[in-house]
Amino acid sequence: MVDYVNNNLAIEAGWLIDQGITSKDNYDAYVKRHKIRVVRRGCRNTPAMIDYESMPDRFKRAVVEKLGRSPYQDVKKSQIEINIEHDAKLSQYFDDYSFDNGRRIPKETRLEYYTNAIVLKAIHKMLGEKRAMWKAKGKRFTAKWDVISEGCQELDRKLYDHTLPANARRLQEKYSRFVKDGPGSLIHKNFTNKNAAKIDDEVKESVLAELLADPRNFDNAQVMRFYNTMANMAGWKPITEGTVAMWRDRFESKIYAGRRGSVAFSNKKAMHIKRSAPTNPLYFWTMDGWDVELLFQKTEVNKKTGYSNTTYHHRPTVVIVLDAYNKYPVGYAIGLAESPQLIREALRNAAKHTQELFGDMYRTHQIQSDRYAISNLTPYYEIMAKHSTPARAKNAKAKIIEPYFKSLNKKYCQLQPNWSGFGIQSNKESQPNTEYLNTYKKNFPEFDGVCDQIVKMIEAERAEKREQYVQQFNKMADEDKIEFKRENFLLAFGQRTDRKNMLQDNGIKVTIEGIKRDYDCFDLSFRDHYSTRWEIRYDPQDLSTVLAVNEDETLRYILEEKYVQPMALKDRKPGDSGQLQRVRDFNNLQVEQTKMFRAKNIENMSQVVPIMLQNETLSKLMLTDSHGQHKDRRNDQRRTKDKNEMTPKARFKSLAQDIDNEESSIFDMY
């Protein structure tokens, strides 16, 4: 508050304002008009100081009145205080000092030790100057420690809050140790715990550590008793509970896995990786099962007695596929327990929902799951995502979906009268009233009712985040969007018919959910597999196309439901002619393919099988053609002879023409 600055008595400006001697505005005006002189400007941790003599007389009178004395009396510095200097090296010494267990000196204690050190250093400087002065006079100097001790106690404790002893002899002893051993002599030995010296070799440490790591979780008193029993037999010094507590703290990270298990160790003690959220939708999906904190009732009938019993403690399970971009629940499925089937249904729902959002189905770049049924489900993860990256086993914190479940529980479930509460480790005071639940339990919904609650909850989440999700998807580059083909979707998530079907003249006839349907394929190669038995996979929500798969899934074809053309021209509607032309184009393409196939075969055969064999047969047997002609076919011998005399290229051209003329009648029906 009061100090000398550049040999001028100065007073803190803030103190004048705090004491009401002047106001802030008045003070600023006086400074601006140079009616008071600022000898030190204020900055961080350094108050502004003004020259006492430059202040108006009324300010001076008010200062004396507040202090009860002249401010000059407050700055009569002792010889010790004059020699006190701040020392950065001393401060750094106490900041960096560490004990064997890796701990540092507490903050308040560091300040205490530093203050003691600079006061002792000031005493040492003062004594050195006096010795030099007395030596110059040819006299011997003798320190008066009672005076030095009194001077230490008179120091302003607001500035120098030391803890040096008031007793002159003890102060002298502490000074002597400081001069001899340095600032380390000021650190109290209690910080290392005097009992810790009793655990002075690796064997004793190992015994104590294993007692502390025991999975039965002994408390400090039990560990002390067990250790002291062994210590008595081995001739070791006994320890106290305080020693056990100190070593428990020192070994905490090493004994935690033994006490709590590897999962708890991974979650509580191991280092975790911090990651940023994806910059776009469909970059990263994570999924997991959640036992929803909503209760439902279930009635079962005992088959032997015929009596029914209703229980009210059941909770449904929902598997959620979460897009980490903005925590959008892109897919979900509800059941009684987590299962591979429920997980597949959640993935299927995610694929279908992308179609609802974006018009087409899309895959994600990466999907994260736990390791439940991993060998069974990996093929589905790999179909759904470009990269499947299961989380490390027993590492729940690697998945952001765990805290998402907690937020849903608090945001939606807690508002329902059938809410079951938080986890078993939560504070009991935050759990629902058990008496109320027992009173209300008969009103708990059944399974279908609790499913409705979950659907509304997830749809509310989707509605809240959908706009942002879709807008960001529309901004994405096309090359970053991975389309999910219909064929792959049906292969992975399509339902299957009860029986297998074979291709017939009118396509494939399939019975789906009791209704007969006709399907066909516009892929020419499909008709090369008339003997194949096809398994049909379909999407109940979209039966316009299905997937035909053979037994080992090496053949896969998308089939379209056959378009029904009206018999009467009068019944025609827009689109009918286009579909009709599509079939005609397909048949024409098939005819051309057949012609090319047959022509190539005949060309190959002509090199090894004499065509004359056909003519010999016609000479022996009077077989007419489709027009009842025999002589014309017999006379073909002459033409054959002429052809044999042709070049191979001309002969092939002639044969192709004959085939074209002969087969044209076969395809007239098209």
C-alpha angles and dihedrals in degrees: 000000000000122000144136116266115184089344091305123117105243136185128205111259091214091057091055090053094043091051092051094243088129137355126246092248092047091049092051090049093051091050092048092050091045092239089133126031123229108215095180127023119224122252137155109325090350118097123216113257126205129200109260093211092053092059121100115263092249089059090050092050090049091050092052089047093051094045096039089225142046113290088230088071090060094059101053094127121207119230090254094053091049089059098045111114129174113246121203093194092056091049091050091049094059093040092055099039113116134179129229091270091056095253123136130219111276115258097247092046092050089057091048093051092046093051091049089049097052091046091051089046089052090051090050091051092047092049090047092054092048092048090051092048094048091044089055087056090050093247134121118246121223118191116230102216094183088061092043090050091050090049091053092052091050093057115116103263091203087065101029110025095180128164099210113146119266091215109097095218095049090046090053091050092050090048092050092051090048092053092045103039103023129227092325088075089070094061111100117236092224088081090073092044113239090230090060089075088070089068093062107146140043095256093058091044091052093050092049093044093052091049089052092046094050109129090228087072102227116201123236095267092052092047090049092052094047092047095046090050090057091039090056091054093044096044095245127145114264120245135215133234088257090060090050091050091051093050092044089057091046093050096038099117093043099048098038095088091054093049100041107016136252095285093055089045091054092048099041110026109021119089114262128212119236115215135185123239119259115272094223141027118267092029096103133011125182126189141186143152122262129195096219115227092235121108126219133183126241128193121204130182121219106232093209101046100024091225120133127223127195121206126190107193100087123123127193124232123228126189110209128195106207126196105217093209093087100345092265114172096228095172140014144165130194127215146140095267139000112273139155089257092054091049091050090050091052090051090048090051090051092053092048092047092055087058090051090050103039107019094247133055117259136192125222124243093230137011126194122201138159120257097260110136087345097165091050096046102037093089089056093047090051092050091049097045140034089226127026112201114175114202117253112273115273093006104122094162090065088073121072089201092079095067088040089062089052091052091051090050092054097037099046115001097052089060092061122091091228093057112140097202137241127311121305091254093058124106110282090223090066095053123100122269107270092204090056092049091052090050094047099037095100087063093054111122122247120243095282090050095051089048088057089053091053094046091053090048094052094042089053089053090050093048091051094052104026098094094053091043095052095041092054091047090055090054093054121106113254092239089061092058116086111201117218106223119225091235093056092045093053092043092056105030107017120119117240132233120239095242137032122247137211129216113262134184091275098043123260123329112211132182111214119180090342096310122109114228134180121223133179139176131232091205107107093212091061089076090059089075106062092141095051120108108222129209110213120217119190146171110237090210094054117030095165089102133021135184123244113205130180122224099274094034092241090124121052128170133176109228124201124214107255115259111237112226119201116244094217120066087216090065095054119125134187112294096027095100092048092053091047092051090049090059092046092051090050092051092047089052090050091051092051090049091051092050092051091047094051094043092053091049093051091048090053093045095049090070094061109019117062111229088214088081088074092052093049089055091052091051093054099040126046096222114162124212125238089281094052094254124139106157092057090056091046091050087054084083089077091051090046089053089052090050093051087060090054125094114264091253094051092044092054092049090052093048092050090053091051091051091049092052093045098047097042089083090054093061098039089106090069 
